[in-house]
Amino acid sequence: MTKLDSSKEEIRKKTMKNQVSMLGDLVSVNTLFTFAVFIGISFASSNPQTLELRKGCQADRQTTIKLLVNEVVSFVCFLLSSVLATAVKMNLSMYVVFKSKGPTSFNFSGPIWNAIILVSTLGSILGCVYLTLSMVDVVRVLLGKIDCRASDTVQAAGSLVGIDSLALIIYVPCMMLAVYQSYAQLRGSN
């Protein structure tokens, strides 16, 4: 093995270790959000009482059903993301171990791996969106319909959507950039 090949292999191993760390962080974030989903599901199934006194402004049964559906879809998105990220993480770890012992057939810069990472990242993003929608439904169930324009309802829902949107605006490009740079570096080390 030449010095250039050795240098490329070191860059490749370092990149893969960084990817393992990044995927571990993605799984950790998904786990935190999954915990929030379970809290929401237990809340929705406990038949919560509204704090809104006006009958016409109280959330109907459909809102509670929508809350539960959004919670379940959010959970499924986080689960998909975590399972895919964990699978890739395990394979990357195995590659780093086995590559040092001889040639292997792992190719982490191929289109299949790119698609798996993309789906994992999108699953986490969609999970966040559905979690936000379910939290808006929680606000509607507890504080009343947003249409009635009660200041507490509008303030809670607006803050929730605004802050979560800001977080996603920061999270999505950062996550996509990390994935792109990581794979670009892997391709460059081939």
PDB file of C-alpha atoms in Angstrom:
ATOM      1  CA  MET A   1       0.000   0.000   0.000  1.00  0.00           C
ATOM      2  CA  THR A   2       1.416   3.369  -1.004  1.00  0.00           C
ATOM      3  CA  LYS A   3       1.544   6.388   1.247  1.00  0.00           C
ATOM      4  CA  LEU A   4      -1.269   8.033  -0.784  1.00  0.00           C
ATOM      5  CA  ASP A   5      -3.481   4.946  -0.450  1.00  0.00           C
ATOM      6  CA  SER A   6      -2.767   4.834   3.273  1.00  0.00           C
ATOM      7  CA  SER A   7      -3.678   8.509   3.626  1.00  0.00           C
ATOM      8  CA  LYS A   8      -6.937   8.000   1.684  1.00  0.00           C
ATOM      9  CA  GLU A   9      -7.836   5.038   3.874  1.00  0.00           C
ATOM     10  CA  GLU A  10      -7.207   7.055   7.048  1.00  0.00           C
ATOM     11  CA  ILE A  11      -9.470   9.848   5.750  1.00  0.00           C
ATOM     12  CA  ARG A  12     -12.101   7.252   4.861  1.00  0.00           C
ATOM     13  CA  LYS A  13     -11.979   5.673   8.338  1.00  0.00           C
ATOM     14  CA  LYS A  14     -12.126   9.066  10.049  1.00  0.00           C
ATOM     15  CA  THR A  15     -15.088  10.075   7.878  1.00  0.00           C
ATOM     16  CA  MET A  16     -16.902   6.850   8.681  1.00  0.00           C
ATOM     17  CA  LYS A  17     -16.311   7.326  12.399  1.00  0.00           C
ATOM     18  CA  ASN A  18     -17.777  10.828  12.067  1.00  0.00           C
ATOM     19  CA  GLN A  19     -20.769   9.376  10.245  1.00  0.00           C
ATOM     20  CA  VAL A  20     -21.278   6.850  13.022  1.00  0.00           C
ATOM     21  CA  SER A  21     -21.260   9.722  15.513  1.00  0.00           C
ATOM     22  CA  MET A  22     -23.673  11.778  13.377  1.00  0.00           C
ATOM     23  CA  LEU A  23     -26.054   8.843  13.021  1.00  0.00           C
ATOM     24  CA  GLY A  24     -25.861   8.262  16.782  1.00  0.00           C
ATOM     25  CA  ASP A  25     -26.863  11.880  17.325  1.00  0.00           C
ATOM     26  CA  LEU A  26     -29.796  11.459  14.934  1.00  0.00           C
ATOM     27  CA  VAL A  27     -30.975   8.393  16.849  1.00  0.00           C
ATOM     28  CA  SER A  28     -30.636  10.290  20.153  1.00  0.00           C
ATOM     29  CA  VAL A  29     -32.733  13.198  18.867  1.00  0.00           C
ATOM     30  CA  ASN A  30     -35.346  10.771  17.552  1.00  0.00           C
ATOM     31  CA  THR A  31     -35.439   9.018  20.922  1.00  0.00           C
ATOM     32  CA  LEU A  32     -36.087  12.299  22.707  1.00  0.00           C
ATOM     33  CA  PHE A  33     -38.901  13.156  20.322  1.00  0.00           C
ATOM     34  CA  THR A  34     -40.340   9.634  20.575  1.00  0.00           C
ATOM     35  CA  PHE A  35     -40.593  10.163  24.323  1.00  0.00           C
ATOM     36  CA  ALA A  36     -42.599  13.342  23.627  1.00  0.00           C
ATOM     37  CA  VAL A  37     -44.856  11.352  21.292  1.00  0.00           C
ATOM     38  CA  PHE A  38     -45.614   8.813  24.009  1.00  0.00           C
ATOM     39  CA  ILE A  39     -46.509  11.603  26.396  1.00  0.00           C
ATOM     40  CA  GLY A  40     -48.856  12.983  23.745  1.00  0.00           C
ATOM     41  CA  ILE A  41     -50.459   9.602  23.119  1.00  0.00           C
ATOM     42  CA  SER A  42     -51.051   9.050  26.830  1.00  0.00           C
ATOM     43  CA  PHE A  43     -52.517  12.555  27.032  1.00  0.00           C
ATOM     44  CA  ALA A  44     -54.841  11.976  24.086  1.00  0.00           C
ATOM     45  CA  SER A  45     -56.072   8.658  25.427  1.00  0.00           C
ATOM     46  CA  SER A  46     -56.836  10.050  28.901  1.00  0.00           C
ATOM     47  CA  ASN A  47     -59.841  12.072  27.626  1.00  0.00           C
ATOM     48  CA  PRO A  48     -58.531  15.525  28.605  1.00  0.00           C
ATOM     49  CA  GLN A  49     -60.909  18.251  29.749  1.00  0.00           C
ATOM     50  CA  THR A  50     -60.913  21.542  27.934  1.00  0.00           C
ATOM     51  CA  LEU A  51     -60.265  24.808  29.719  1.00  0.00           C
ATOM     52  CA  GLU A  52     -62.460  26.682  27.220  1.00  0.00           C
ATOM     53  CA  LEU A  53     -65.855  27.578  28.711  1.00  0.00           C
ATOM     54  CA  ARG A  54     -67.654  28.544  25.475  1.00  0.00           C
ATOM     55  CA  LYS A  55     -69.254  25.424  23.990  1.00  0.00           C
ATOM     56  CA  GLY A  56     -68.820  26.591  20.388  1.00  0.00           C
ATOM     57  CA  CYS A  57     -65.094  27.065  20.903  1.00  0.00           C
ATOM     58  CA  GLN A  58     -64.385  23.671  22.443  1.00  0.00           C
ATOM     59  CA  ALA A  59     -62.536  21.174  20.282  1.00  0.00           C
ATOM     60  CA  ASP A  60     -64.652  18.371  18.888  1.00  0.00           C
ATOM     61  CA  ARG A  61     -63.985  14.630  18.866  1.00  0.00           C
ATOM     62  CA  GLN A  62     -62.422  14.909  15.403  1.00  0.00           C
ATOM     63  CA  THR A  63     -59.644  17.116  16.819  1.00  0.00           C
ATOM     64  CA  THR A  64     -58.805  14.478  19.436  1.00  0.00           C
ATOM     65  CA  ILE A  65     -58.748  11.793  16.739  1.00  0.00           C
ATOM     66  CA  LYS A  66     -56.510  13.994  14.593  1.00  0.00           C
ATOM     67  CA  LEU A  67     -54.227  14.475  17.613  1.00  0.00           C
ATOM     68  CA  LEU A  68     -53.851  10.734  18.025  1.00  0.00           C
ATOM     69  CA  VAL A  69     -53.260  10.173  14.287  1.00  0.00           C
ATOM     70  CA  ASN A  70     -50.567  12.876  14.199  1.00  0.00           C
ATOM     71  CA  GLU A  71     -48.898  11.305  17.242  1.00  0.00           C
ATOM     72  CA  VAL A  72     -48.866   7.860  15.624  1.00  0.00           C
ATOM     73  CA  VAL A  73     -47.534   9.164  12.288  1.00  0.00           C
ATOM     74  CA  SER A  74     -44.857  11.113  14.168  1.00  0.00           C
ATOM     75  CA  PHE A  75     -43.862   7.983  16.078  1.00  0.00           C
ATOM     76  CA  VAL A  76     -43.647   5.927  12.876  1.00  0.00           C
ATOM     77  CA  CYS A  77     -41.460   8.584  11.213  1.00  0.00           C
ATOM     78  CA  PHE A  78     -39.069   8.682  14.173  1.00  0.00           C
ATOM     79  CA  LEU A  79     -39.017   4.887  14.332  1.00  0.00           C
ATOM     80  CA  LEU A  80     -38.224   4.589  10.606  1.00  0.00           C
ATOM     81  CA  SER A  81     -35.489   7.188  10.901  1.00  0.00           C
ATOM     82  CA  SER A  82     -33.928   5.557  13.956  1.00  0.00           C
ATOM     83  CA  VAL A  83     -34.019   2.020  12.556  1.00  0.00           C
ATOM     84  CA  LEU A  84     -32.410   3.078   9.271  1.00  0.00           C
ATOM     85  CA  ALA A  85     -29.798   5.238  11.001  1.00  0.00           C
ATOM     86  CA  THR A  86     -28.941   2.420  13.400  1.00  0.00           C
ATOM     87  CA  ALA A  87     -28.612  -0.078  10.533  1.00  0.00           C
ATOM     88  CA  VAL A  88     -26.238   2.222   8.642  1.00  0.00           C
ATOM     89  CA  LYS A  89     -24.340   2.989  11.838  1.00  0.00           C
ATOM     90  CA  MET A  90     -23.835  -0.716  12.541  1.00  0.00           C
ATOM     91  CA  ASN A  91     -22.653  -1.381   8.984  1.00  0.00           C
ATOM     92  CA  LEU A  92     -20.246   1.555   9.077  1.00  0.00           C
ATOM     93  CA  SER A  93     -18.809   0.300  12.360  1.00  0.00           C
ATOM     94  CA  MET A  94     -18.406  -3.181  10.889  1.00  0.00           C
ATOM     95  CA  TYR A  95     -16.697  -1.726   7.825  1.00  0.00           C
ATOM     96  CA  VAL A  96     -14.149   0.133   9.917  1.00  0.00           C
ATOM     97  CA  VAL A  97     -13.345  -3.073  11.832  1.00  0.00           C
ATOM     98  CA  PHE A  98     -13.267  -5.477   8.865  1.00  0.00           C
ATOM     99  CA  LYS A  99     -11.607  -3.175   6.318  1.00  0.00           C
ATOM    100  CA  SER A 100      -8.439  -3.223   8.380  1.00  0.00           C
ATOM    101  CA  LYS A 101      -8.389  -7.048   8.112  1.00  0.00           C
ATOM    102  CA  GLY A 102      -8.666  -7.224   4.315  1.00  0.00           C
ATOM    103  CA  PRO A 103     -10.910  -6.335   1.372  1.00  0.00           C
ATOM    104  CA  THR A 104     -14.655  -6.151   1.878  1.00  0.00           C
ATOM    105  CA  SER A 105     -17.657  -5.563  -0.364  1.00  0.00           C
ATOM    106  CA  PHE A 106     -19.013  -2.552   1.545  1.00  0.00           C
ATOM    107  CA  ASN A 107     -19.653   0.494  -0.661  1.00  0.00           C
ATOM    108  CA  PHE A 108     -20.991   3.367   1.396  1.00  0.00           C
ATOM    109  CA  SER A 109     -20.921   5.910  -1.398  1.00  0.00           C
ATOM    110  CA  GLY A 110     -23.419   4.066  -3.589  1.00  0.00           C
ATOM    111  CA  PRO A 111     -26.967   5.203  -4.374  1.00  0.00           C
ATOM    112  CA  ILE A 112     -28.614   2.704  -2.023  1.00  0.00           C
ATOM    113  CA  TRP A 113     -26.742   4.010   1.026  1.00  0.00           C
ATOM    114  CA  ASN A 114     -27.406   7.592  -0.048  1.00  0.00           C
ATOM    115  CA  ALA A 115     -31.122   6.815  -0.286  1.00  0.00           C
ATOM    116  CA  ILE A 116     -31.158   5.132   3.132  1.00  0.00           C
ATOM    117  CA  ILE A 117     -29.465   8.128   4.769  1.00  0.00           C
ATOM    118  CA  LEU A 118     -31.820  10.518   2.962  1.00  0.00           C
ATOM    119  CA  VAL A 119     -34.916   8.564   4.043  1.00  0.00           C
ATOM    120  CA  SER A 120     -33.605   8.417   7.613  1.00  0.00           C
ATOM    121  CA  THR A 121     -33.055  12.177   7.670  1.00  0.00           C
ATOM    122  CA  LEU A 122     -36.435  12.887   6.053  1.00  0.00           C
ATOM    123  CA  GLY A 123     -38.114  10.555   8.544  1.00  0.00           C
ATOM    124  CA  SER A 124     -36.738  12.626  11.391  1.00  0.00           C
ATOM    125  CA  ILE A 125     -37.841  15.870   9.731  1.00  0.00           C
ATOM    126  CA  LEU A 126     -41.358  14.586   9.023  1.00  0.00           C
ATOM    127  CA  GLY A 127     -41.547  13.256  12.574  1.00  0.00           C
ATOM    128  CA  CYS A 128     -40.841  16.788  13.822  1.00  0.00           C
ATOM    129  CA  VAL A 129     -43.529  18.243  11.550  1.00  0.00           C
ATOM    130  CA  TYR A 130     -46.165  15.736  12.703  1.00  0.00           C
ATOM    131  CA  LEU A 131     -45.136  16.198  16.330  1.00  0.00           C
ATOM    132  CA  THR A 132     -45.670  19.950  15.925  1.00  0.00           C
ATOM    133  CA  LEU A 133     -49.092  19.337  14.355  1.00  0.00           C
ATOM    134  CA  SER A 134     -50.049  17.060  17.237  1.00  0.00           C
ATOM    135  CA  MET A 135     -48.944  19.672  19.779  1.00  0.00           C
ATOM    136  CA  VAL A 136     -51.133  22.251  18.021  1.00  0.00           C
ATOM    137  CA  ASP A 137     -53.983  19.747  18.402  1.00  0.00           C
ATOM    138  CA  VAL A 138     -53.182  19.471  22.125  1.00  0.00           C
ATOM    139  CA  VAL A 139     -53.486  23.262  22.368  1.00  0.00           C
ATOM    140  CA  ARG A 140     -56.806  23.114  20.521  1.00  0.00           C
ATOM    141  CA  VAL A 141     -58.124  20.368  22.813  1.00  0.00           C
ATOM    142  CA  LEU A 142     -57.095  22.141  26.021  1.00  0.00           C
ATOM    143  CA  LEU A 143     -57.524  25.826  25.159  1.00  0.00           C
ATOM    144  CA  GLY A 144     -60.184  25.728  22.459  1.00  0.00           C
ATOM    145  CA  LYS A 145     -60.425  26.217  18.723  1.00  0.00           C
ATOM    146  CA  ILE A 146     -57.970  28.610  17.135  1.00  0.00           C
ATOM    147  CA  ASP A 147     -60.853  30.056  15.075  1.00  0.00           C
ATOM    148  CA  CYS A 148     -62.336  31.575  18.249  1.00  0.00           C
ATOM    149  CA  ARG A 149     -59.194  33.707  18.589  1.00  0.00           C
ATOM    150  CA  ALA A 150     -58.814  33.342  22.337  1.00  0.00           C
ATOM    151  CA  SER A 151     -55.511  35.045  23.132  1.00  0.00           C
ATOM    152  CA  ASP A 152     -54.113  32.055  25.064  1.00  0.00           C
ATOM    153  CA  THR A 153     -54.893  29.639  22.234  1.00  0.00           C
ATOM    154  CA  VAL A 154     -53.456  31.874  19.514  1.00  0.00           C
ATOM    155  CA  GLN A 155     -50.372  32.691  21.599  1.00  0.00           C
ATOM    156  CA  ALA A 156     -49.664  29.035  22.467  1.00  0.00           C
ATOM    157  CA  ALA A 157     -50.228  27.717  18.934  1.00  0.00           C
ATOM    158  CA  GLY A 158     -48.362  30.615  17.315  1.00  0.00           C
ATOM    159  CA  SER A 159     -45.364  30.249  19.617  1.00  0.00           C
ATOM    160  CA  LEU A 160     -45.282  26.509  19.074  1.00  0.00           C
ATOM    161  CA  VAL A 161     -45.411  26.745  15.283  1.00  0.00           C
ATOM    162  CA  GLY A 162     -42.998  29.696  15.144  1.00  0.00           C
ATOM    163  CA  ILE A 163     -40.334  28.212  17.390  1.00  0.00           C
ATOM    164  CA  ASP A 164     -40.587  24.727  15.859  1.00  0.00           C
ATOM    165  CA  SER A 165     -40.395  26.206  12.355  1.00  0.00           C
ATOM    166  CA  LEU A 166     -37.285  28.144  13.318  1.00  0.00           C
ATOM    167  CA  ALA A 167     -35.743  24.985  14.774  1.00  0.00           C
ATOM    168  CA  LEU A 168     -36.504  23.052  11.578  1.00  0.00           C
ATOM    169  CA  ILE A 169     -35.130  25.867   9.411  1.00  0.00           C
ATOM    170  CA  ILE A 170     -31.851  25.491  11.302  1.00  0.00           C
ATOM    171  CA  TYR A 171     -31.923  21.676  11.700  1.00  0.00           C
ATOM    172  CA  VAL A 172     -32.766  20.654   8.119  1.00  0.00           C
ATOM    173  CA  PRO A 173     -29.943  22.479   6.284  1.00  0.00           C
ATOM    174  CA  CYS A 174     -27.400  21.566   8.979  1.00  0.00           C
ATOM    175  CA  MET A 175     -28.330  17.887   8.851  1.00  0.00           C
ATOM    176  CA  MET A 176     -28.402  17.793   5.049  1.00  0.00           C
ATOM    177  CA  LEU A 177     -25.057  19.619   4.842  1.00  0.00           C
ATOM    178  CA  ALA A 178     -23.469  17.182   7.286  1.00  0.00           C
ATOM    179  CA  VAL A 179     -24.750  14.205   5.287  1.00  0.00           C
ATOM    180  CA  TYR A 180     -23.666  15.732   1.969  1.00  0.00           C
ATOM    181  CA  GLN A 181     -20.178  16.689   3.160  1.00  0.00           C
ATOM    182  CA  SER A 182     -19.658  13.323   4.777  1.00  0.00           C
ATOM    183  CA  TYR A 183     -20.535  11.438   1.615  1.00  0.00           C
ATOM    184  CA  ALA A 184     -18.616  13.848  -0.605  1.00  0.00           C
ATOM    185  CA  GLN A 185     -15.542  13.168   1.521  1.00  0.00           C
ATOM    186  CA  LEU A 186     -16.130   9.406   1.233  1.00  0.00           C
ATOM    187  CA  ARG A 187     -16.353   9.655  -2.555  1.00  0.00           C
ATOM    188  CA  GLY A 188     -13.192  11.730  -2.635  1.00  0.00           C
ATOM    189  CA  SER A 189     -11.271   9.125  -0.644  1.00  0.00           C
ATOM    190  CA  ASN A 190     -12.154   6.288  -3.053  1.00  0.00           C
TER     191      ASN A 190
END
